[in-house]
CSV table of C-alpha atoms in Angstrom, one decimal:
chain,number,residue,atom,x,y,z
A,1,UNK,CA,-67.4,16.1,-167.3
A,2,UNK,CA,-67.5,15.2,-171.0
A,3,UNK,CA,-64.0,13.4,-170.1
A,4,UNK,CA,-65.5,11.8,-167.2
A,5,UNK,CA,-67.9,10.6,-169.1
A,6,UNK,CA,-65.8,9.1,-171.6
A,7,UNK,CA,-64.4,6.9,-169.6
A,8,UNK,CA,-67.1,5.3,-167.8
A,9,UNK,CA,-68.3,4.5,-171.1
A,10,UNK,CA,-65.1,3.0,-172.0
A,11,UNK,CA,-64.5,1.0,-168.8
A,12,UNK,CA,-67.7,-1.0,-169.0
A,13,UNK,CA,-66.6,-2.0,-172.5
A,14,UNK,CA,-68.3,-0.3,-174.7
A,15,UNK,CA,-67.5,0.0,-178.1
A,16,UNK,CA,-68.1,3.8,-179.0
A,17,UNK,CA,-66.0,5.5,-181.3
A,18,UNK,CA,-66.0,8.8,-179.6
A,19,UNK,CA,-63.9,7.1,-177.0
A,20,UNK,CA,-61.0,7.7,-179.2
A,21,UNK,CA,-61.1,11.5,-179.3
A,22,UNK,CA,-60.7,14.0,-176.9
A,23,UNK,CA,-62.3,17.3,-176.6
A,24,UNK,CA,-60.3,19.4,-179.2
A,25,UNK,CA,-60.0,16.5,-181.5
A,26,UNK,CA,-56.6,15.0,-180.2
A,27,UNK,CA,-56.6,11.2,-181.1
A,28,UNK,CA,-55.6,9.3,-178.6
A,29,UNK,CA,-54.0,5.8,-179.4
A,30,UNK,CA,-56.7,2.7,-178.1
A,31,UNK,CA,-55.2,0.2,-175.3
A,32,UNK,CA,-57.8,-3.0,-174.7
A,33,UNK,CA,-57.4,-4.4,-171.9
A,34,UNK,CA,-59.3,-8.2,-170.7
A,35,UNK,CA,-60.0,-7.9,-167.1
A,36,UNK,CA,-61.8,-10.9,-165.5
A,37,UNK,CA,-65.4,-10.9,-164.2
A,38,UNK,CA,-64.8,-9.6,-160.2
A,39,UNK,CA,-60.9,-9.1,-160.2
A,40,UNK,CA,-61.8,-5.6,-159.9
A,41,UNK,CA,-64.4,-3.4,-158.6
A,42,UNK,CA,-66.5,-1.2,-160.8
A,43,UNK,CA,-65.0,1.9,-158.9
A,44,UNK,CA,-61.4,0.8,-158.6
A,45,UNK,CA,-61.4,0.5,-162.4
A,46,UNK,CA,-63.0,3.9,-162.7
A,47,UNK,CA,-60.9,5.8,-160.8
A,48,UNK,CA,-57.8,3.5,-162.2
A,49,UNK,CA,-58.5,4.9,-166.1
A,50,UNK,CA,-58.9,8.4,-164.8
A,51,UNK,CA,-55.5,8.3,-163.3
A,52,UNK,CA,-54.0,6.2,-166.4
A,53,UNK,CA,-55.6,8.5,-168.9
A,54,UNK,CA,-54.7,11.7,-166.9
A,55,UNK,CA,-51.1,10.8,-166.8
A,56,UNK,CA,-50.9,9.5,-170.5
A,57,UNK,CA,-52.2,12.0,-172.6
A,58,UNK,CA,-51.8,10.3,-175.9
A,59,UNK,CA,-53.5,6.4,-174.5
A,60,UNK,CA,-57.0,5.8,-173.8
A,61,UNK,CA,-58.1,2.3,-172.0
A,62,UNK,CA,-60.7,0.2,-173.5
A,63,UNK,CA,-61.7,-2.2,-170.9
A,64,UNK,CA,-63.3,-5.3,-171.6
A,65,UNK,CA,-64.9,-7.8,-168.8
A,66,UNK,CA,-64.0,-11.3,-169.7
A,67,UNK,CA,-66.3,-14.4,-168.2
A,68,UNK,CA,-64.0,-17.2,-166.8
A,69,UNK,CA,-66.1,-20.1,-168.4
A,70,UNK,CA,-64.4,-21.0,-171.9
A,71,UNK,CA,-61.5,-17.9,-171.2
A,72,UNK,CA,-58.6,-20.5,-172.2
A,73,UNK,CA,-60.2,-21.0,-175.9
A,74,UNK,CA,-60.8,-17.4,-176.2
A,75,UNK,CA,-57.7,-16.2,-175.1
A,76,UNK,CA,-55.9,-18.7,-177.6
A,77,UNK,CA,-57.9,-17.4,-180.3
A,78,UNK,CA,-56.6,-13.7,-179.6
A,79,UNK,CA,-53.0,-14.9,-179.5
A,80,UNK,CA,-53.3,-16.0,-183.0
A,81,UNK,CA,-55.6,-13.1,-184.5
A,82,UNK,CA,-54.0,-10.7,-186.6
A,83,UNK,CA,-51.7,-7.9,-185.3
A,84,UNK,CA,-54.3,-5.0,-183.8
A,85,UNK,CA,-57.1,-6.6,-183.9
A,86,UNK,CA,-57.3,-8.2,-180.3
A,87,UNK,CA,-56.4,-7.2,-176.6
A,88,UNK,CA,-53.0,-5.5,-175.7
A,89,UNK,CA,-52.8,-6.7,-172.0
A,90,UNK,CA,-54.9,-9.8,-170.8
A,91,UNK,CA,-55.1,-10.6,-167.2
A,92,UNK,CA,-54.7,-15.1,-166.9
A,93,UNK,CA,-54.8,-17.2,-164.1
A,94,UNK,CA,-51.5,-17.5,-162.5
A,95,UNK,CA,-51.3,-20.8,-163.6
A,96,UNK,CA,-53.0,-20.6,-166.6
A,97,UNK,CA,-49.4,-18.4,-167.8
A,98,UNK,CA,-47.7,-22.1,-169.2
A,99,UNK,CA,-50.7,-22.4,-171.4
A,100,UNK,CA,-50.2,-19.8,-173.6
A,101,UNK,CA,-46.2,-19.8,-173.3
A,102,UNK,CA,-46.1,-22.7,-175.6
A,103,UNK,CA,-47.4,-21.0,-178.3
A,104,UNK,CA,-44.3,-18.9,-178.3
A,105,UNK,CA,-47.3,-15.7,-178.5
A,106,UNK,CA,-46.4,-13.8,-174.9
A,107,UNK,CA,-44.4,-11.1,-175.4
A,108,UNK,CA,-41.2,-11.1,-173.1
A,109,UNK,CA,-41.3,-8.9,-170.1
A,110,UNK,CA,-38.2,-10.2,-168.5
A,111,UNK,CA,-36.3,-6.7,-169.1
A,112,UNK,CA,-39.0,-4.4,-167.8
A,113,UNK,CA,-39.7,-6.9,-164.6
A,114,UNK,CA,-36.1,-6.7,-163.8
A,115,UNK,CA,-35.3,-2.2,-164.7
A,116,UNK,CA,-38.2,-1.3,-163.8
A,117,UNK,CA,-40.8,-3.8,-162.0
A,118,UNK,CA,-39.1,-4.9,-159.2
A,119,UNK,CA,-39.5,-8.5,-160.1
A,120,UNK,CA,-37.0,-10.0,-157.1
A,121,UNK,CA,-40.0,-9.0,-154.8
A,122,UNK,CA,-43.0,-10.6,-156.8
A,123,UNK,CA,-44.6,-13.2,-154.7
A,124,UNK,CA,-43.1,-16.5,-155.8
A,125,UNK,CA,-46.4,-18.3,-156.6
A,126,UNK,CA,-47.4,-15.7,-158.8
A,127,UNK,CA,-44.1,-15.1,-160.6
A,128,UNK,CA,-43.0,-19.0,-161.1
A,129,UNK,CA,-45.9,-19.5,-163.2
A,130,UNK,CA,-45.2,-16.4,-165.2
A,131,UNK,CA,-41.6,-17.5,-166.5
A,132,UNK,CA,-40.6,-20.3,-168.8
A,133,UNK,CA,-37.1,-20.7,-168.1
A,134,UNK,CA,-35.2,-17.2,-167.5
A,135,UNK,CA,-37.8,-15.2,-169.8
A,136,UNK,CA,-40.6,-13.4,-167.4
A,137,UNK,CA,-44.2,-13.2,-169.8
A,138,UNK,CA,-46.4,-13.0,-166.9
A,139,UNK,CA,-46.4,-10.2,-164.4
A,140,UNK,CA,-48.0,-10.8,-160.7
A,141,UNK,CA,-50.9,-8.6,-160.4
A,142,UNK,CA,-52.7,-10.1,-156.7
A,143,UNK,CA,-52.8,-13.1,-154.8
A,144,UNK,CA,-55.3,-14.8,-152.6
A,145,UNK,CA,-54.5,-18.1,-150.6
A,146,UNK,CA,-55.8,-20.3,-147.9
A,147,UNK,CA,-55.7,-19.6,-144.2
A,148,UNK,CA,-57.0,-21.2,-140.9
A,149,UNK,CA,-60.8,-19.8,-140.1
A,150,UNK,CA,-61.6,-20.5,-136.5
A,151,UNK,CA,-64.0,-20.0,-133.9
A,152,UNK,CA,-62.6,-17.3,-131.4
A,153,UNK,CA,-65.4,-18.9,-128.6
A,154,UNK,CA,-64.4,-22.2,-128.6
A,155,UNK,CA,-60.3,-21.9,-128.7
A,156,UNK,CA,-61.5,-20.2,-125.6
A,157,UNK,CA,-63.7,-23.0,-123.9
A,158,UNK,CA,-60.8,-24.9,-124.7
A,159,UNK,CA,-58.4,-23.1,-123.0
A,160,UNK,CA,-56.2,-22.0,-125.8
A,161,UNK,CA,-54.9,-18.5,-125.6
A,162,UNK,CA,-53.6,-17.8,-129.0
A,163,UNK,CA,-53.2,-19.4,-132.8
A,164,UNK,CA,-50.7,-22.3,-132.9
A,165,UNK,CA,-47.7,-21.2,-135.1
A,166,UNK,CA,-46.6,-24.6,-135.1
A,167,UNK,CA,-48.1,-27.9,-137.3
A,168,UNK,CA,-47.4,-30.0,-133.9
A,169,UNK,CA,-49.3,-27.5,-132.1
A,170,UNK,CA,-51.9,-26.8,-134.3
A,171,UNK,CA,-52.6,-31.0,-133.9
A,172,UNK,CA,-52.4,-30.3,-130.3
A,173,UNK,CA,-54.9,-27.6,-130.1
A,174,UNK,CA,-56.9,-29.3,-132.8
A,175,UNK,CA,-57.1,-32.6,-130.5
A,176,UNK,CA,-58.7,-30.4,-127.4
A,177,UNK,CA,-61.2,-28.7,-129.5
A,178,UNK,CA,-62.4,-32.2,-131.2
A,179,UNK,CA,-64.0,-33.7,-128.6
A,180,UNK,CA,-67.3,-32.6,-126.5
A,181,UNK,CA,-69.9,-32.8,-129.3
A,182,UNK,CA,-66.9,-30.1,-131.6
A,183,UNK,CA,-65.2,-30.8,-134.6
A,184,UNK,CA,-61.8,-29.7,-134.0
A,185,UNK,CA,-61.6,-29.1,-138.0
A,186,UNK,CA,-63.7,-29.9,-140.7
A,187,UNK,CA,-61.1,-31.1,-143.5
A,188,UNK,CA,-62.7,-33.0,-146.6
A,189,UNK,CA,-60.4,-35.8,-147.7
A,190,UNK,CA,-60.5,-34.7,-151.2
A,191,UNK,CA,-58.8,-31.0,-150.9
A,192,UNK,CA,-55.7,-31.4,-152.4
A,193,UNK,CA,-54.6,-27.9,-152.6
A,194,UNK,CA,-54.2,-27.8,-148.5
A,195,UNK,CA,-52.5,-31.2,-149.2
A,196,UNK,CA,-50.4,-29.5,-151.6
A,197,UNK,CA,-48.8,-27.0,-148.9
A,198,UNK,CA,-48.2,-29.9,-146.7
A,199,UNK,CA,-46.4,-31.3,-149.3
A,200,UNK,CA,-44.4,-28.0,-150.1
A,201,UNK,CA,-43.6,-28.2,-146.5
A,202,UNK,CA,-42.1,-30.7,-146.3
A,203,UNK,CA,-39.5,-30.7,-149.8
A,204,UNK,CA,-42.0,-32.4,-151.6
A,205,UNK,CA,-43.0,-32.1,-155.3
A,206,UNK,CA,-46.8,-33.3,-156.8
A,207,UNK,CA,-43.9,-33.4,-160.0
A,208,UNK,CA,-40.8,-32.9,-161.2
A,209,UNK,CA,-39.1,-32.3,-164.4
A,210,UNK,CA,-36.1,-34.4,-165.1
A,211,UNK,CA,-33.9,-34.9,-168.6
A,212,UNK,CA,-37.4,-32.7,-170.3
A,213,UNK,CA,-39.8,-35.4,-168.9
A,214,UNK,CA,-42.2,-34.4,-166.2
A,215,UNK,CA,-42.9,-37.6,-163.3
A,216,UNK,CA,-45.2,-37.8,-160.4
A,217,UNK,CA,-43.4,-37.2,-157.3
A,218,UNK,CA,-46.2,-38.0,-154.9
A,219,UNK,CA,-44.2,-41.6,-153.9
A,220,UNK,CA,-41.0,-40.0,-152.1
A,221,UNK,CA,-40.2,-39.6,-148.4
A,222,UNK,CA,-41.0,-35.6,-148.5
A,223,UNK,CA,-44.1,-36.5,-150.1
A,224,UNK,CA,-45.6,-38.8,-147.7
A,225,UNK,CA,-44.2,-37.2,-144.6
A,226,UNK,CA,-47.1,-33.8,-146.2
A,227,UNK,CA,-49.7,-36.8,-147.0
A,228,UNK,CA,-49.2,-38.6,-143.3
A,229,UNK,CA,-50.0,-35.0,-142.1
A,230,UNK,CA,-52.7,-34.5,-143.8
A,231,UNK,CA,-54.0,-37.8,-142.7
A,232,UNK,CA,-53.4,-37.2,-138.9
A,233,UNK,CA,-55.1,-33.8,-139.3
A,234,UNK,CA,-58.0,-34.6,-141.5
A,235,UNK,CA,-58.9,-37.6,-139.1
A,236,UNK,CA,-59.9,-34.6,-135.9
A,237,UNK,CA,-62.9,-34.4,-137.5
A,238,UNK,CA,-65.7,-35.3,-139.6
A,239,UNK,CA,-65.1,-34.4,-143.1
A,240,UNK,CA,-65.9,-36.7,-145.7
A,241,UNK,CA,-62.9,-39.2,-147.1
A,242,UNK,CA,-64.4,-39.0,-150.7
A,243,UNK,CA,-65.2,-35.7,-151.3
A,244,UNK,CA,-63.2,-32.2,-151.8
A,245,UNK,CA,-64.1,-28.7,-149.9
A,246,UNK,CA,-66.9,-27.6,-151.9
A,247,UNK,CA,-69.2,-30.8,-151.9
A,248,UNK,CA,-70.8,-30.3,-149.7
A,249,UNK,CA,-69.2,-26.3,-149.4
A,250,UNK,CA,-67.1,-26.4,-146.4
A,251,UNK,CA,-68.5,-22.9,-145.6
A,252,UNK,CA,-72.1,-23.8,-145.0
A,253,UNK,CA,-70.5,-26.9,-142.5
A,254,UNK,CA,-69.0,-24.3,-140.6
A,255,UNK,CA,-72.2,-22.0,-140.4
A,256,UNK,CA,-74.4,-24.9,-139.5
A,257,UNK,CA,-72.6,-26.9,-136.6
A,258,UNK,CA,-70.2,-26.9,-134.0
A,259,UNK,CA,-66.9,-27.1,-136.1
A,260,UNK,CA,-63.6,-25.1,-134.5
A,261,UNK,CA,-62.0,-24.5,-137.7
A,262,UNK,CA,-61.5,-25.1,-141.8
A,263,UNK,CA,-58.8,-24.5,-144.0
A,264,UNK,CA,-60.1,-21.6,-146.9
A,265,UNK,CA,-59.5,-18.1,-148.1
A,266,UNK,CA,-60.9,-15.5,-145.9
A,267,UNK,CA,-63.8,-14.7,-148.3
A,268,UNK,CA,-65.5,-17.7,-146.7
A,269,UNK,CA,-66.4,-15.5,-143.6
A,270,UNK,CA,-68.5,-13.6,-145.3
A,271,UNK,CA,-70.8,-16.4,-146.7
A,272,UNK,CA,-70.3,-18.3,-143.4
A,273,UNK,CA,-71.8,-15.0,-141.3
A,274,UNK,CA,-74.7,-15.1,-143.8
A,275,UNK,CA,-75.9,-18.1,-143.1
A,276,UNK,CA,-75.3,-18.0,-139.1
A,277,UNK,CA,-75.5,-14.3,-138.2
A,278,UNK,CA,-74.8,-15.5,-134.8
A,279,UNK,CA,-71.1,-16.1,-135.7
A,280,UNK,CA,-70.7,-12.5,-136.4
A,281,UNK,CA,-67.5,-11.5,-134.1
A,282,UNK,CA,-66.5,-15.1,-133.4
A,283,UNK,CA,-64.5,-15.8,-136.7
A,284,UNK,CA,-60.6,-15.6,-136.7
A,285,UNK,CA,-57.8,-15.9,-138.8
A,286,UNK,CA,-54.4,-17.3,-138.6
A,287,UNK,CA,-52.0,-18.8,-141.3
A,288,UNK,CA,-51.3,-22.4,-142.0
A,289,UNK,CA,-49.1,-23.2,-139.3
A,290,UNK,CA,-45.5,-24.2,-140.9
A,291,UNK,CA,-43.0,-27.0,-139.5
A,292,UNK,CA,-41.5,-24.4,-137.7
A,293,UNK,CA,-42.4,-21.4,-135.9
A,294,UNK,CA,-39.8,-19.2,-138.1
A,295,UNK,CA,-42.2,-18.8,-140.5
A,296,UNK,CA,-46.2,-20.1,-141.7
A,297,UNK,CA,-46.2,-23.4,-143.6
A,298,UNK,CA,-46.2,-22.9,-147.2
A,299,UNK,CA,-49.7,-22.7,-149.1
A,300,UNK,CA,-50.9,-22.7,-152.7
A,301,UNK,CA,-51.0,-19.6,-153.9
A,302,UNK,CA,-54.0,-18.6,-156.2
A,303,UNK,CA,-54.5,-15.0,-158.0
A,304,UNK,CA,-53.4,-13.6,-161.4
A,305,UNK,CA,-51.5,-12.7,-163.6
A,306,UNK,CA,-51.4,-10.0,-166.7
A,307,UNK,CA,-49.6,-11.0,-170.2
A,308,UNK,CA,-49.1,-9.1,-173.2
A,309,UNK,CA,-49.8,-10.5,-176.4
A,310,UNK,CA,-47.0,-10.1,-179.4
A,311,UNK,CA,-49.6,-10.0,-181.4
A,312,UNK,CA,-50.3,-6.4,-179.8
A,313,UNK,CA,-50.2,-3.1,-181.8
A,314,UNK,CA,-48.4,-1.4,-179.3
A,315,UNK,CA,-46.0,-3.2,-176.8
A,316,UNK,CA,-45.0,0.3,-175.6
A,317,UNK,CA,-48.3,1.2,-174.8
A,318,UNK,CA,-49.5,-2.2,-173.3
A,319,UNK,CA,-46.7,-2.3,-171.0
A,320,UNK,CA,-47.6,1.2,-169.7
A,321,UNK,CA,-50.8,-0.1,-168.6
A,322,UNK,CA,-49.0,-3.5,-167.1
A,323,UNK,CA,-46.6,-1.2,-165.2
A,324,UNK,CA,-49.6,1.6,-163.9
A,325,UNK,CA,-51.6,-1.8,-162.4
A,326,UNK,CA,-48.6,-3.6,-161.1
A,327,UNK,CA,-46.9,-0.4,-159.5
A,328,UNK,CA,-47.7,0.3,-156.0
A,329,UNK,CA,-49.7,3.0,-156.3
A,330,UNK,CA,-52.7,0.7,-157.7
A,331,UNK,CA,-51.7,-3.0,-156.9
A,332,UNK,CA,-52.2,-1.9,-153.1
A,333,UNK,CA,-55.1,0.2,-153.7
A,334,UNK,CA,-56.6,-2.9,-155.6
A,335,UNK,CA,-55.8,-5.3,-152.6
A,336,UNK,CA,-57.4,-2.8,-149.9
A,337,UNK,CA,-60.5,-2.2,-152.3
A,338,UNK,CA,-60.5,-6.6,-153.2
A,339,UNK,CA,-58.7,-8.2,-149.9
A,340,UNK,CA,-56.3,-9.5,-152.1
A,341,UNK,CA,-52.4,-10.0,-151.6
A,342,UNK,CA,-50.6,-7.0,-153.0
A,343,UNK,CA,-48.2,-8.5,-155.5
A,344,UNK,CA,-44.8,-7.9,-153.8
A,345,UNK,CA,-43.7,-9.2,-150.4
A,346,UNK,CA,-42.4,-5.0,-149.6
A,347,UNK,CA,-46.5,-4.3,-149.8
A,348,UNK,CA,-47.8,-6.3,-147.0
A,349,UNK,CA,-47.9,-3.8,-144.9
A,350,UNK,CA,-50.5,-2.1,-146.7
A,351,UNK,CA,-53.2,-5.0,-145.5
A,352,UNK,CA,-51.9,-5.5,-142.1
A,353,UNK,CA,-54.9,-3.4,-140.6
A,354,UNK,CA,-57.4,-6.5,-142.4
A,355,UNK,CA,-57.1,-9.7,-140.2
A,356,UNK,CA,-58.0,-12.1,-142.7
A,357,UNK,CA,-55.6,-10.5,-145.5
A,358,UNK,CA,-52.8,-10.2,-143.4
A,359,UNK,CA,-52.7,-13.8,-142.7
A,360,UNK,CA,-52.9,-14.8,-146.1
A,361,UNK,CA,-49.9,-12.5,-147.1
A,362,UNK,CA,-48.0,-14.2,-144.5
A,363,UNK,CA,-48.3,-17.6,-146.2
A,364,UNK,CA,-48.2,-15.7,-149.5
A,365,UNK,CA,-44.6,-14.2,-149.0
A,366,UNK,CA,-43.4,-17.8,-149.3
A,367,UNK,CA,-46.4,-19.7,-151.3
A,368,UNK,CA,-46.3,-21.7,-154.6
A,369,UNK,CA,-48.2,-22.5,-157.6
A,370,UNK,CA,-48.5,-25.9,-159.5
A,371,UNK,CA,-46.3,-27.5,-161.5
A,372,UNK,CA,-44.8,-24.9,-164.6
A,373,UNK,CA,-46.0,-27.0,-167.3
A,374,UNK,CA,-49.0,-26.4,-169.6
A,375,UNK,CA,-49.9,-30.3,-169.5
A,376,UNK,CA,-50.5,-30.1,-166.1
A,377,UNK,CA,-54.0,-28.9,-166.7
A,378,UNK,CA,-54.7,-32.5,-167.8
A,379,UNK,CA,-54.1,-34.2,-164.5
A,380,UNK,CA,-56.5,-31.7,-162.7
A,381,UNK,CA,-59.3,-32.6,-165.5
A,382,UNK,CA,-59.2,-36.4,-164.1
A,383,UNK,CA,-57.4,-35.6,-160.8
A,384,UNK,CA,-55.7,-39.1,-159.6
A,385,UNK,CA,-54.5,-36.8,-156.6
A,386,UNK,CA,-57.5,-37.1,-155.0
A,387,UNK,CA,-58.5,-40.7,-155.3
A,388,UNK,CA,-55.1,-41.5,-154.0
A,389,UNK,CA,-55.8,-39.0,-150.7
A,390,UNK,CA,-59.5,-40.8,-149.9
A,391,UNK,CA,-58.3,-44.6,-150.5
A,392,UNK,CA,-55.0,-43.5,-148.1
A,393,UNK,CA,-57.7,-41.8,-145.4
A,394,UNK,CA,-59.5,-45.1,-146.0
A,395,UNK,CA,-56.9,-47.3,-144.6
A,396,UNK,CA,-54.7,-48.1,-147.8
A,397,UNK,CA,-51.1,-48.6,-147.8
A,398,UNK,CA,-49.7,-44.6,-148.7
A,399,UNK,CA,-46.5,-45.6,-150.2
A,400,UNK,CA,-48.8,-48.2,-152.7
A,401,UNK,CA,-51.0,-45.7,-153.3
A,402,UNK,CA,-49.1,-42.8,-154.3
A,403,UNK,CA,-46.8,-44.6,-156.7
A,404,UNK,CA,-50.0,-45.6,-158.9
A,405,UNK,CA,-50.8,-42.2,-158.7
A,406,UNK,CA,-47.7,-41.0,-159.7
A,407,UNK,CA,-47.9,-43.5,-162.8
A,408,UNK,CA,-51.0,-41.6,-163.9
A,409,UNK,CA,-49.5,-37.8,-163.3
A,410,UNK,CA,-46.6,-39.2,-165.1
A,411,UNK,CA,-48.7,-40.7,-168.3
A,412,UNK,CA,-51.2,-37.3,-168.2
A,413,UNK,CA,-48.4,-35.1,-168.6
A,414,UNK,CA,-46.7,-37.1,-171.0
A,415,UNK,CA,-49.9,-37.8,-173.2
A,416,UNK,CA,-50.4,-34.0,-173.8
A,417,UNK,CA,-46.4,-33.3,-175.1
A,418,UNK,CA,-46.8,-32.2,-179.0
């Protein structure tokens, strides 16, 4: 009981000093650990520390629950604090990863991803991020992606059978259910994530990194041909031109009027049911249909990450603790507990019973991230991505348009170098 105890107190992070002693008066050697507010359930991190400390008899887990607001600065400060003093294993963004590369402060994981990890079946948009050029510092720890959400009812008033697994007949099935007072899909013309897949799908970059200078690639053939289908899908129904998903949020369109379908990650169910209770049972999911029907088109892939400081006071033990949440043991047990994508394509089985979750690890199993560059976080701060989508929706020449937006992602990334 008394151990029980012990680490409850620790997993809330709490700073008491008997945490550090067993019964008997064993010391134990202190592994902190920055978790993100809601990455993990109270109970999954309970029983996850009574299984860690069971099987580690000489570590102990000090688990500390970081806010998301300011978590760049912070983190940065606790790369650079002395040796000891700060966390052993911090869990980042998957594409926050670059941002701390640079520093040169990640400790190198690329040997333990490849012995012992099982790195070749990470998904990609988790594990891109975490490498800066053959050297692995951050380790895929879940995923969570966009999918189609549709109405069950009214695919059936309109006479389709079954999810499209093709993008020409998803804008087939999408003309039939936009018309008779139905949005076939509500698709604001500012989400540039969903543009992003589109994009991906078609060979297209948002950038590229030639001769060690990073360019906007929005202008090229591959490019366009994703932005042309955004356009034709975006116009089958009524979302606005100059706004992005969540203004207004895209899930109280759905729960409010007749719309067939929107492009989000499966959590959005939830929050739609709660404000129309009358949709419980109609919702649906399928993934974003690819070019093909050989696979689901390819999506941005969201999630996290965990990275171990150099700064740490034990590598050894911090990679224990990397390795127990990454395995399979926990990583699935997280994405049952979560509805998250396990971390490795050989785990999707272990969601397929959830409907929502199983479509996201079918886009996941081939998703990506943005650019792997640390500067890229200044073009999302002024994003000239999504002026560029709402003047082409508008009418404006694409081919114009997305070379002056190039210019910008071009000048953003090279403003922040040094």
């Amino acid at each position: 009981m008394r151990r029980r105890l012990l680490a409850l107190l620790c997993v809330t992070g709490s700073l008491v000093s008997a945490c550090g002693v067993l019964p008997g008066g064993h010391d134990r050697q202190t592994v902190t650990v920055w978790l993100m507010k809601d990455s993990a359930s109270d109970d999954f991190l309970r029983r996850f520390t009574e299984d860690f400390e069971r099987t580690h008899g000489d570590l102990r887990l000090d688990i500390r629950i970081q806010e998301w607001t300011g978590i760049v600065e912070k983190v940065r400060k606790a790369l650079k604090a002395d040796t000891g003093d700060g966390p052993d294993v911090i869990e980042v963004g998957n594409t926050q990863v670059p941002l701390y590369v640079e520093d040169g402060r990640l400790t190198d994981l690329t040997l333990e991803s490849m012995r012992d990890w099982g790195k070749e079946h990470w998904l990609p948009g988790l594990a891109e991020p975490g490498k800066d050029g053959n050297n692995q510092y951050g380790v895929p720890w879940y995923a969570a992606n966009r999918v189609v959400i549709y109405r069950k009812d009214l695919f059936e008033e309109a006479g389709i059978t079954a999810p499209p697994k093709t993008r020409d007949a998803w804008l087939a099935d999408t003309r039939k259910l936009n018309s008779a007072g139905s949005q076939g899909i509500y698709l604001a013309g500012q989400d540039w994530y969903t543009l992003s897949g589109f994009i991906w799908d078609e060979g297209g970059e948002l950038a590229e990194k030639k001769d060690y200078d990073w360019r906007g690639t929005l202008s090229t053939p591959a490019a366009l041909r994703g932005m042309d289908f955004y356009r034709r899908l975006q116009a089958l129904g009524e979302g606005p031109v100059d706004a992005d998903e969540e203004h207004p949020p895209q899930a109280g369109v759905f729960a409010g009027g007749k719309v067939a379908q929107i492009i989000g990650v499966p959590g959005l169910a939830q929050s739609i049911v709660r404000q129309n209770p009358g949709l419980k049972g109609k919702l649906g999911f399928f993934p974003v249909p690819g070019r093909t029907a050989a696979r689901p088109g390819v999506v941005f892939t969201g999630g996290s990450d965990l990275v171990v400081p150099r700064n740490t006071g034990d590598q050894f033990a911090a990679t224990a603790v990397v390795g127990a949440l990454t395995g399979a043991k926990w990583d699935t047990e997280l994405a049952r507990t979560m509805n998250y994508v396990p971390n490795k394509t050989t785990l999707a089985a272990a969601v397929a019973g959830e409907e929502g979750v199983a479509a996201m690890a079918a886009g996941a199993a081939h998703g990506r991230a943005t650019p792997n560059t640390p500067q890229w976080a200044a073009v999302e701060a002024d994003n000239p991505i999504k002026g560029y989508m709402t003047r082409v929706l508008g009418g404006a020449d694409a081919a114009s348009e997305a070379r002056r937006a190039d210019r910008r992602i071009t000048d953003a990334l090279a403003e922040n170098l040094g």
